[in-house]
PDB file of N, CA and C in Angstrom:
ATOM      1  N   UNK A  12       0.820  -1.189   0.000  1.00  0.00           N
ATOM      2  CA  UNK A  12       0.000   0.000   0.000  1.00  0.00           C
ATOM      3  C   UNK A  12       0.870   1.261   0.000  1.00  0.00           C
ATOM      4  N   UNK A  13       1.756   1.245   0.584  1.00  0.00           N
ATOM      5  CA  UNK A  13       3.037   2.393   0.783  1.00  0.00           C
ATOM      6  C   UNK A  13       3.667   2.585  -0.277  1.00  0.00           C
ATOM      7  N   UNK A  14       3.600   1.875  -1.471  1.00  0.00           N
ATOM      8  CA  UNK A  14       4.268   1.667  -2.750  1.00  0.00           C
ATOM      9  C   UNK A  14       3.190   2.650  -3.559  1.00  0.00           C
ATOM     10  N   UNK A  15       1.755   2.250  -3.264  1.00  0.00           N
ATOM     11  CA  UNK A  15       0.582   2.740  -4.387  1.00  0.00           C
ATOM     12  C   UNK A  15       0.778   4.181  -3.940  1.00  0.00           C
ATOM     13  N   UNK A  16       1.092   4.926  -2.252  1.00  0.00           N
ATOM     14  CA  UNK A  16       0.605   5.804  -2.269  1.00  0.00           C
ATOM     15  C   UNK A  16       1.908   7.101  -2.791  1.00  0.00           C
ATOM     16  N   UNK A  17       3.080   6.425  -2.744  1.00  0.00           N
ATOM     17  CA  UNK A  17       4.262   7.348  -3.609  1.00  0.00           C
ATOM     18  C   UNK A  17       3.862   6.920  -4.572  1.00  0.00           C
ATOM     19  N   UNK A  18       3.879   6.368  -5.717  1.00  0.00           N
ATOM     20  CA  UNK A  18       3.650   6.548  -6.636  1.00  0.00           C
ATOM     21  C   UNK A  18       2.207   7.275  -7.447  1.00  0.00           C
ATOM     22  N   UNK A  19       1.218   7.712  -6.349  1.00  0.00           N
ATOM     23  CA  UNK A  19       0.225   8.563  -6.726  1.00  0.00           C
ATOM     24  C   UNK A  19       0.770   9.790  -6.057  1.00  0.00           C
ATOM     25  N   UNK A  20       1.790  10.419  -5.321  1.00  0.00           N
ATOM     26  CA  UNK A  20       2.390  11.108  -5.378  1.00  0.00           C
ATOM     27  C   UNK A  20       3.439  11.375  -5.957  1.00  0.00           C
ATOM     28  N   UNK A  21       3.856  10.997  -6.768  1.00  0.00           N
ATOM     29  CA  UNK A  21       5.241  11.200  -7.867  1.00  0.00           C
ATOM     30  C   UNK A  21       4.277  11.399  -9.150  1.00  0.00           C
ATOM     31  N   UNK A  22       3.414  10.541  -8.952  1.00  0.00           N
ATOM     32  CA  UNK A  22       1.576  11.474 -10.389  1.00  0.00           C
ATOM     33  C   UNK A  22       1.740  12.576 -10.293  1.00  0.00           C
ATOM     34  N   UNK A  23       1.065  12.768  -9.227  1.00  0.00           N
ATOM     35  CA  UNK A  23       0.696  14.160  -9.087  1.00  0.00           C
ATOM     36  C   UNK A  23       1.429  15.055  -8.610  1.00  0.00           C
ATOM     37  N   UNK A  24       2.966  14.965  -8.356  1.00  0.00           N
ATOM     38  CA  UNK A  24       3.586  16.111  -8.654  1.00  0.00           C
ATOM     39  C   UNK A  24       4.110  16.202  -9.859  1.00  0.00           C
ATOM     40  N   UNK A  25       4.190  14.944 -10.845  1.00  0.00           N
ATOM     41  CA  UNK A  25       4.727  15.728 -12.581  1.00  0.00           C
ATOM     42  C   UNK A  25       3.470  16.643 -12.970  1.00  0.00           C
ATOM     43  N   UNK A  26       2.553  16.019 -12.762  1.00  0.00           N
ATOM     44  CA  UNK A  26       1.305  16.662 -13.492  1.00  0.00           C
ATOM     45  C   UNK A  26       1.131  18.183 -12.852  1.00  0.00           C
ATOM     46  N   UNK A  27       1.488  18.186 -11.734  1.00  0.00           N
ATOM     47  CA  UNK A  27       1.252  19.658 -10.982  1.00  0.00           C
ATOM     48  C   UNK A  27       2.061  20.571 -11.619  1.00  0.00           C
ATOM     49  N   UNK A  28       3.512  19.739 -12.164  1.00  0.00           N
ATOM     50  CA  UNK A  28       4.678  20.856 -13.066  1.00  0.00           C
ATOM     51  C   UNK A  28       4.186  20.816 -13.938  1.00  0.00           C
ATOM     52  N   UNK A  29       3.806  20.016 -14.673  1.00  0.00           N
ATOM     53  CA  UNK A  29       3.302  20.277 -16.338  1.00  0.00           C
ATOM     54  C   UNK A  29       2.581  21.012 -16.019  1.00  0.00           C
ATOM     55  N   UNK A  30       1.632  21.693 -15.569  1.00  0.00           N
ATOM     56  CA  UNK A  30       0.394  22.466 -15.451  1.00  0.00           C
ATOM     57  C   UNK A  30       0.765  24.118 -15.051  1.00  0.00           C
ATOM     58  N   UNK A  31       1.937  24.183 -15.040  1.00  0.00           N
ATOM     59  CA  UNK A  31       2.791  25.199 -14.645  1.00  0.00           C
ATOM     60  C   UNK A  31       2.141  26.445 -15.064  1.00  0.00           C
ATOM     61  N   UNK A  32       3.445  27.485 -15.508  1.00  0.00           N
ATOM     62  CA  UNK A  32       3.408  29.051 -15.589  1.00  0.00           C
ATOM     63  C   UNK A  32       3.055  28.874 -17.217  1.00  0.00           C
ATOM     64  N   UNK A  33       3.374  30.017 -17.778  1.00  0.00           N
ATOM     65  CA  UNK A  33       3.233  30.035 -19.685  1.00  0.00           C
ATOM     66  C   UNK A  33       4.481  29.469 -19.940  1.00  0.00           C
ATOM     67  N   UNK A  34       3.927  29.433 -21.190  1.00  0.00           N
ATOM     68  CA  UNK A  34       5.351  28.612 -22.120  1.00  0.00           C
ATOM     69  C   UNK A  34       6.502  29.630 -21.553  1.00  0.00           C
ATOM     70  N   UNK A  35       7.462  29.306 -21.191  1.00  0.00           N
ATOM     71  CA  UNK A  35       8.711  30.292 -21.202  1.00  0.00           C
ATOM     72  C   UNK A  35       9.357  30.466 -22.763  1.00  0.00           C
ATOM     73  N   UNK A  36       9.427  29.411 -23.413  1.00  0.00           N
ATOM     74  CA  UNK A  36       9.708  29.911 -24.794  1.00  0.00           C
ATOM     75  C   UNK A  36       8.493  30.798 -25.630  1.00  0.00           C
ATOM     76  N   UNK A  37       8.432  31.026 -25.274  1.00  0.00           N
ATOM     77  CA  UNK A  37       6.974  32.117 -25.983  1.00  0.00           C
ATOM     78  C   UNK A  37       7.308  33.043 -26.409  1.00  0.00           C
ATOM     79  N   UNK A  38       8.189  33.743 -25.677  1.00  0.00           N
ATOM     80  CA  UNK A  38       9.043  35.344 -26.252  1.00  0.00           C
ATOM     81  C   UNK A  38       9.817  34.637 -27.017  1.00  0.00           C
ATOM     82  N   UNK A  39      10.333  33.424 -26.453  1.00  0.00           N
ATOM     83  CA  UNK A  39      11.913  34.004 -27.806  1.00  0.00           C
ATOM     84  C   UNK A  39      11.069  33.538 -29.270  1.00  0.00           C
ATOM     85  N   UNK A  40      10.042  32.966 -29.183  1.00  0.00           N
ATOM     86  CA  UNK A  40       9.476  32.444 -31.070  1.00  0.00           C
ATOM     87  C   UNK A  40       8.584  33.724 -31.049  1.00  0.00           C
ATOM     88  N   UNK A  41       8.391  35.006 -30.283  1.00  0.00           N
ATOM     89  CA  UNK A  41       7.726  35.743 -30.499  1.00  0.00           C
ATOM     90  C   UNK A  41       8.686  36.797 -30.989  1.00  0.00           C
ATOM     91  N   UNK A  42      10.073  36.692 -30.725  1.00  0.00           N
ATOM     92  CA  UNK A  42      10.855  37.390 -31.237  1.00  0.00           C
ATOM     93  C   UNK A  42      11.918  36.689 -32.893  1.00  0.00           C
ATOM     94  N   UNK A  43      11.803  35.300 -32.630  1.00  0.00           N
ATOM     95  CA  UNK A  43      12.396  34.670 -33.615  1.00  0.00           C
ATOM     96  C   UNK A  43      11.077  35.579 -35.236  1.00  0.00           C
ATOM     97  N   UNK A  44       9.739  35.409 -34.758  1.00  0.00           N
ATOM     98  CA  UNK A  44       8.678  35.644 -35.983  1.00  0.00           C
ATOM     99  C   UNK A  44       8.905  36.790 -36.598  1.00  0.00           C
ATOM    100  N   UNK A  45       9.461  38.042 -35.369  1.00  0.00           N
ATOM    101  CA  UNK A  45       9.526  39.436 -35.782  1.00  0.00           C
ATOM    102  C   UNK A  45      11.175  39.457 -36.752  1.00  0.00           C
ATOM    103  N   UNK A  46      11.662  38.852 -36.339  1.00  0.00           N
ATOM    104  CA  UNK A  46      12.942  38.548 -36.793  1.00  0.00           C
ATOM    105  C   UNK A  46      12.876  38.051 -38.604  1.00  0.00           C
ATOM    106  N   UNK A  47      12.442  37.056 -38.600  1.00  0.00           N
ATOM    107  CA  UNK A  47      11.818  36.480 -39.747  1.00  0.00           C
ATOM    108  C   UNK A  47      11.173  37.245 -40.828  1.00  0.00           C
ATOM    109  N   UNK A  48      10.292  38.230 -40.185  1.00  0.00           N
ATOM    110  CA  UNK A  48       9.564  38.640 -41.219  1.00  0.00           C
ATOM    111  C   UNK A  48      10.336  39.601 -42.263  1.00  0.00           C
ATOM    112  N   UNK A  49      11.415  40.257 -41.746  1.00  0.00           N
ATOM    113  CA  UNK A  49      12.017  41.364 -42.086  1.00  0.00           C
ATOM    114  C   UNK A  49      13.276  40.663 -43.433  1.00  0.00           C
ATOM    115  N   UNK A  50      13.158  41.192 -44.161  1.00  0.00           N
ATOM    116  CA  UNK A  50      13.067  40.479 -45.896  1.00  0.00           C
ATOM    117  C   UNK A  50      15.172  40.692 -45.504  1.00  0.00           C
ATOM    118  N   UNK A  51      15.639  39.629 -46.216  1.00  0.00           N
ATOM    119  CA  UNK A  51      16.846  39.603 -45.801  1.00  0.00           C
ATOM    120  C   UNK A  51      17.822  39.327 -47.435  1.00  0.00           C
ATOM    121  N   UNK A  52      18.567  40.678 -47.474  1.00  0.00           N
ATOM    122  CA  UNK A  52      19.356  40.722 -48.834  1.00  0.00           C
ATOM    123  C   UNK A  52      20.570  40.567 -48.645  1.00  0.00           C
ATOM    124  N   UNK A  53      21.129  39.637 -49.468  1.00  0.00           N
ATOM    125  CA  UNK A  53      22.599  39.965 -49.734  1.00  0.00           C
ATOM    126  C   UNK A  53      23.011  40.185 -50.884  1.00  0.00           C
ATOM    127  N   UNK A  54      24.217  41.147 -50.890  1.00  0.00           N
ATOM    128  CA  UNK A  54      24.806  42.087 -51.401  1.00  0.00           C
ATOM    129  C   UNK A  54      25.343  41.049 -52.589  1.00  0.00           C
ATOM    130  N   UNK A  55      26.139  39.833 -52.627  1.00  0.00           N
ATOM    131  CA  UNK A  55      26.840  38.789 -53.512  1.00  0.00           C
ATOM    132  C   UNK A  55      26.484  37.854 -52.579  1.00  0.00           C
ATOM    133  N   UNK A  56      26.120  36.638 -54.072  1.00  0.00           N
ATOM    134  CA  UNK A  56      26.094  35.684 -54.089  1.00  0.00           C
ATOM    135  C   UNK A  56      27.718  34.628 -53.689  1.00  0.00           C
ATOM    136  N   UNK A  57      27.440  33.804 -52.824  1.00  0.00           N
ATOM    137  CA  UNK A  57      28.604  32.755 -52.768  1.00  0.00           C
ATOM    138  C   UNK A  57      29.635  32.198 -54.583  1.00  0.00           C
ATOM    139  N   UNK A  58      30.475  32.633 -54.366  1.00  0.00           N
ATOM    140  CA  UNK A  58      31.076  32.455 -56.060  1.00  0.00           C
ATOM    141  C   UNK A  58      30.954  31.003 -56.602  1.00  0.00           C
ATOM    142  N   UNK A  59      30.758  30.198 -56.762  1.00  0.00           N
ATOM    143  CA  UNK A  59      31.261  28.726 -57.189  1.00  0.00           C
ATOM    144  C   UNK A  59      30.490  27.584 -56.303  1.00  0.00           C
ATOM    145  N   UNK A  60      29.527  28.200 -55.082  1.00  0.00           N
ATOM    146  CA  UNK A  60      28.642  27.349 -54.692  1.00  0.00           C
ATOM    147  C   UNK A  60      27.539  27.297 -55.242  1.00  0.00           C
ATOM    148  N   UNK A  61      26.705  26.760 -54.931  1.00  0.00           N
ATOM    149  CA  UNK A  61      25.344  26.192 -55.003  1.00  0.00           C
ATOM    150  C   UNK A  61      24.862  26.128 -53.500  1.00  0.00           C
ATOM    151  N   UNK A  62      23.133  27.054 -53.131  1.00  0.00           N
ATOM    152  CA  UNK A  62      23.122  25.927 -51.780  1.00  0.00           C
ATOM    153  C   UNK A  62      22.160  25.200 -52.536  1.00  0.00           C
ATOM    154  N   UNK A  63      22.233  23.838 -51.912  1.00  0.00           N
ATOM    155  CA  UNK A  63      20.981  22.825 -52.396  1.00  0.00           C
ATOM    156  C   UNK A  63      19.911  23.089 -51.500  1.00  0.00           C
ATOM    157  N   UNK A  64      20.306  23.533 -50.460  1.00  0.00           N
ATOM    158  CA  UNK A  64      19.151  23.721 -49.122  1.00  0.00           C
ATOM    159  C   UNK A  64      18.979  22.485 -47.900  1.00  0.00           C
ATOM    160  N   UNK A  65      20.578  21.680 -47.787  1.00  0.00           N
ATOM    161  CA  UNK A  65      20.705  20.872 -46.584  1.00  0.00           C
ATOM    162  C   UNK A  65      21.393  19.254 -47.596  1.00  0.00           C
ATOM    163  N   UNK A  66      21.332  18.704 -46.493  1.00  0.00           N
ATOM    164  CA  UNK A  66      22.135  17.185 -47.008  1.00  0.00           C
ATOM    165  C   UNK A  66      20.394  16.801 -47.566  1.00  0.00           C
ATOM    166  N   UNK A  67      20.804  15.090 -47.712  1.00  0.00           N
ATOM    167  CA  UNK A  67      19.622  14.272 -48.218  1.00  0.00           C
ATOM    168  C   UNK A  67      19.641  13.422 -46.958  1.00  0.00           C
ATOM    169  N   UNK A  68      17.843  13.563 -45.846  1.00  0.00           N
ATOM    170  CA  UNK A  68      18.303  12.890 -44.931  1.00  0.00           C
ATOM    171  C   UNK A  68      17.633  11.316 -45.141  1.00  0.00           C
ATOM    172  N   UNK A  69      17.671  10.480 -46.158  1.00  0.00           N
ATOM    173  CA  UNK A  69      17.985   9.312 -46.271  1.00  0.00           C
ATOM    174  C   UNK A  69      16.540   8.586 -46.662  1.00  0.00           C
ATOM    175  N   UNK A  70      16.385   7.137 -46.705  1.00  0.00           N
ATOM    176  CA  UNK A  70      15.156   6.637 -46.489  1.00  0.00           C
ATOM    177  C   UNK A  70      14.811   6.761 -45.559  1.00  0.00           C
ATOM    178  N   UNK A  71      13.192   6.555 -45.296  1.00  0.00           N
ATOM    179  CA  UNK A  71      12.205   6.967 -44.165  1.00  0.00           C
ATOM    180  C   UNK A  71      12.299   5.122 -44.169  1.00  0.00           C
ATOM    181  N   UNK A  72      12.460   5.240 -42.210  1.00  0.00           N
ATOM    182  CA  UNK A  72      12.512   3.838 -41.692  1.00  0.00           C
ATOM    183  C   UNK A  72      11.139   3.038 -41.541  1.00  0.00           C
ATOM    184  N   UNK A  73      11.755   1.655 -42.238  1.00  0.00           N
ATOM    185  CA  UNK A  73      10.383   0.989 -42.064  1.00  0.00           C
ATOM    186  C   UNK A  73       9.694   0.546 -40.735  1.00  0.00           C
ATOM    187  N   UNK A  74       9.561   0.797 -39.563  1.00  0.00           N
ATOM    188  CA  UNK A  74       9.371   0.553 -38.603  1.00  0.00           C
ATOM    189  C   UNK A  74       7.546   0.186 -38.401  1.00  0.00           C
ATOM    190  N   UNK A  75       7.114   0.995 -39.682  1.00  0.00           N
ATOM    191  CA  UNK A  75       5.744   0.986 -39.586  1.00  0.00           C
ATOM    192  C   UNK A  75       5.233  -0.428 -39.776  1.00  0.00           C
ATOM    193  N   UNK A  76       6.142  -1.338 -41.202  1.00  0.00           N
ATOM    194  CA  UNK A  76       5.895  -1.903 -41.365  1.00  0.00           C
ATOM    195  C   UNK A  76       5.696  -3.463 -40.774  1.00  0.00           C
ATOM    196  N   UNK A  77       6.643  -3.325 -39.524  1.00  0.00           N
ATOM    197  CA  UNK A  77       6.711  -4.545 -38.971  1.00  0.00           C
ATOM    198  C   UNK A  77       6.158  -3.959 -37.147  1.00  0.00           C
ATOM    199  N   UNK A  78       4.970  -3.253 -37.162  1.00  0.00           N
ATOM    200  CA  UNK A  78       4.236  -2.815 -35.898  1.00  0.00           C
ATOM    201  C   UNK A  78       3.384  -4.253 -35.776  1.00  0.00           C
ATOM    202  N   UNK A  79       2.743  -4.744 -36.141  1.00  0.00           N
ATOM    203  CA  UNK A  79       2.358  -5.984 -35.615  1.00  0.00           C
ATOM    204  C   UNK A  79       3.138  -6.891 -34.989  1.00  0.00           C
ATOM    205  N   UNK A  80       4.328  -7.510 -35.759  1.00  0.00           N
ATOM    206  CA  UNK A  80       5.212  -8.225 -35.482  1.00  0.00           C
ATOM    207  C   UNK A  80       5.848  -7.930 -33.955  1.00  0.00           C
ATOM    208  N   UNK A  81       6.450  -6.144 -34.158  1.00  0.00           N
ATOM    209  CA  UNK A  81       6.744  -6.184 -32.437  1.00  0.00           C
ATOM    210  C   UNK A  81       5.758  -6.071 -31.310  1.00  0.00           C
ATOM    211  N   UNK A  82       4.229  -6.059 -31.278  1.00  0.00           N
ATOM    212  CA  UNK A  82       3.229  -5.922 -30.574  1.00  0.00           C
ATOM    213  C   UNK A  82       2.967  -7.549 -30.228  1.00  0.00           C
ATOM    214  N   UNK A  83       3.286  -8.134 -31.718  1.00  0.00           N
ATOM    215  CA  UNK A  83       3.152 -10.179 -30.655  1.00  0.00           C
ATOM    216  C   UNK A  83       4.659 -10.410 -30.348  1.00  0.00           C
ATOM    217  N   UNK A  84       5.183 -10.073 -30.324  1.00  0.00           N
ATOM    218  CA  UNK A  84       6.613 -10.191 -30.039  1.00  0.00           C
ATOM    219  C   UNK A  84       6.516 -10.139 -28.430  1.00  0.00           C
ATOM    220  N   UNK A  85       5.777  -9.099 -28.272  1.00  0.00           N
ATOM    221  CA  UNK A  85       5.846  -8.642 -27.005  1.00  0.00           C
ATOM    222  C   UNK A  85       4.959  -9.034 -26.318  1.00  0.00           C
ATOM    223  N   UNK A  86       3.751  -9.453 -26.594  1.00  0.00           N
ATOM    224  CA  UNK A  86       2.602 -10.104 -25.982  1.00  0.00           C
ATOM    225  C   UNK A  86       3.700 -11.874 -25.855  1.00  0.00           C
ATOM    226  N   UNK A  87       3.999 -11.934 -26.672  1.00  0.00           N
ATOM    227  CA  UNK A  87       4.437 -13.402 -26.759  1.00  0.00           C
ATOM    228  C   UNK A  87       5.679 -13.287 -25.086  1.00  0.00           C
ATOM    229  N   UNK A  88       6.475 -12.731 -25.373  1.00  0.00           N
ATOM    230  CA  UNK A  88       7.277 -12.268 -24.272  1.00  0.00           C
ATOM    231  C   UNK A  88       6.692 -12.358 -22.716  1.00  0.00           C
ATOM    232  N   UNK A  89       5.196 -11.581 -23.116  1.00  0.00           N
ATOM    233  CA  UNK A  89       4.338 -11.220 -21.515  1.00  0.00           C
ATOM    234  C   UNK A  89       4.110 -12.402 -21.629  1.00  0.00           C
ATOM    235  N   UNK A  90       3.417 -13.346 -22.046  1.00  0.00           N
ATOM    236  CA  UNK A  90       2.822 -14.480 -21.737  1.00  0.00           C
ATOM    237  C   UNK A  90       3.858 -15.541 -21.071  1.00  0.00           C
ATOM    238  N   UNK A  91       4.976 -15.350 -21.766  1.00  0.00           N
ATOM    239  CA  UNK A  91       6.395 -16.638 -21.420  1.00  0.00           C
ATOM    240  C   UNK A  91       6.379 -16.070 -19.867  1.00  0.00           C
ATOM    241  N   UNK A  92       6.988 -14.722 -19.962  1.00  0.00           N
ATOM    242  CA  UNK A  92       7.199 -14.274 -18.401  1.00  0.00           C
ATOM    243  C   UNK A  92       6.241 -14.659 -17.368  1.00  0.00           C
ATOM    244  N   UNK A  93       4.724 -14.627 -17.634  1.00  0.00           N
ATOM    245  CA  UNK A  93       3.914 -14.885 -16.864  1.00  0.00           C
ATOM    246  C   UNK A  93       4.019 -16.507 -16.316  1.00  0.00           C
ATOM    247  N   UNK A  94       4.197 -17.031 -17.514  1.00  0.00           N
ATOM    248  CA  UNK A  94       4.298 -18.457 -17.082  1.00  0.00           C
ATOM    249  C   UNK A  94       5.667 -19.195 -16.628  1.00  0.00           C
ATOM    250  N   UNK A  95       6.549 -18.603 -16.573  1.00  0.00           N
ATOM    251  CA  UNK A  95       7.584 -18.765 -15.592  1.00  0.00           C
ATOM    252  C   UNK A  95       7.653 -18.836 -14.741  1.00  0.00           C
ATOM    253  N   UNK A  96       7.017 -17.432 -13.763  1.00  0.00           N
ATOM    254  CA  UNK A  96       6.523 -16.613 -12.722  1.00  0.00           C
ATOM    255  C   UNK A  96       5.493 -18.439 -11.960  1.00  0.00           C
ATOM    256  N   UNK A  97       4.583 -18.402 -13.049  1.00  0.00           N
ATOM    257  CA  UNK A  97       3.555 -19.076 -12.226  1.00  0.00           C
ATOM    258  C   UNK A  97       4.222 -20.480 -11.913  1.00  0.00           C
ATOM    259  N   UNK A  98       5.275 -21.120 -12.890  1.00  0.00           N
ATOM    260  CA  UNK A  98       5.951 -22.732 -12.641  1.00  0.00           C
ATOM    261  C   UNK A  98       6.850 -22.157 -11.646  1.00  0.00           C
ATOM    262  N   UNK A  99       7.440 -21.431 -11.271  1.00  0.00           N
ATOM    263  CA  UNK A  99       8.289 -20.992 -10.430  1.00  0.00           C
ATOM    264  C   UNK A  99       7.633 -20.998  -8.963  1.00  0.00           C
ATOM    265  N   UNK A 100       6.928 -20.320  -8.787  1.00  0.00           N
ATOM    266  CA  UNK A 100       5.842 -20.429  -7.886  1.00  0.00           C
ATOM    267  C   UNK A 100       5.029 -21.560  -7.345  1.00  0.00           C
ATOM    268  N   UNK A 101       4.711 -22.340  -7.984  1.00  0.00           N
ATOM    269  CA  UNK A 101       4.512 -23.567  -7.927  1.00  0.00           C
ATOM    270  C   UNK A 101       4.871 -25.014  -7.081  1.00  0.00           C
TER     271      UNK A 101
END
């Protein structure tokens, strides 16, 4: 019982911080926007570059595709553990 009741107090003090003051980042993207808007020239171009506008960040991982597989993976897992637990016990 001493276990249930810290851990409904370690709840409810994250949740009491999340529930906090305002965003503290609020000014600085309220100053990043004003920043932004203001049209930005340069005088010369880079001689002999190109920008492309960043690297190439790669294939998109298949992880989606094998979401079943790790959901019985893992049920399969709970079930072994459970029945360990219970021959152990036994």
């Amino acid at each position: 019982m001493k276990k249930v009741l810290y851990i409904f107090f370690l709840l409810a003090s994250t949740l009491h911080f999340g529930q906090g003051a305002a965003n503290p980042f609020e000014d600085a993207e309220n100053e990043n926007s004003t920043l932004e808007s203001k049209p930005v020239v340069e005088s010369e171009p880079h001689s002999g570059t190109l920008d492309s506008g960043g690297g190439n960040p790669g294939d998109p991982l298949p992880i989606d595709d094998y979401m079943p597989l790790l959901v019985s993976t893992a049920v399969g897992i709970a079930i072994y553990a459970a029945r360990q637990k219970k021959k152990s016990q036994a």
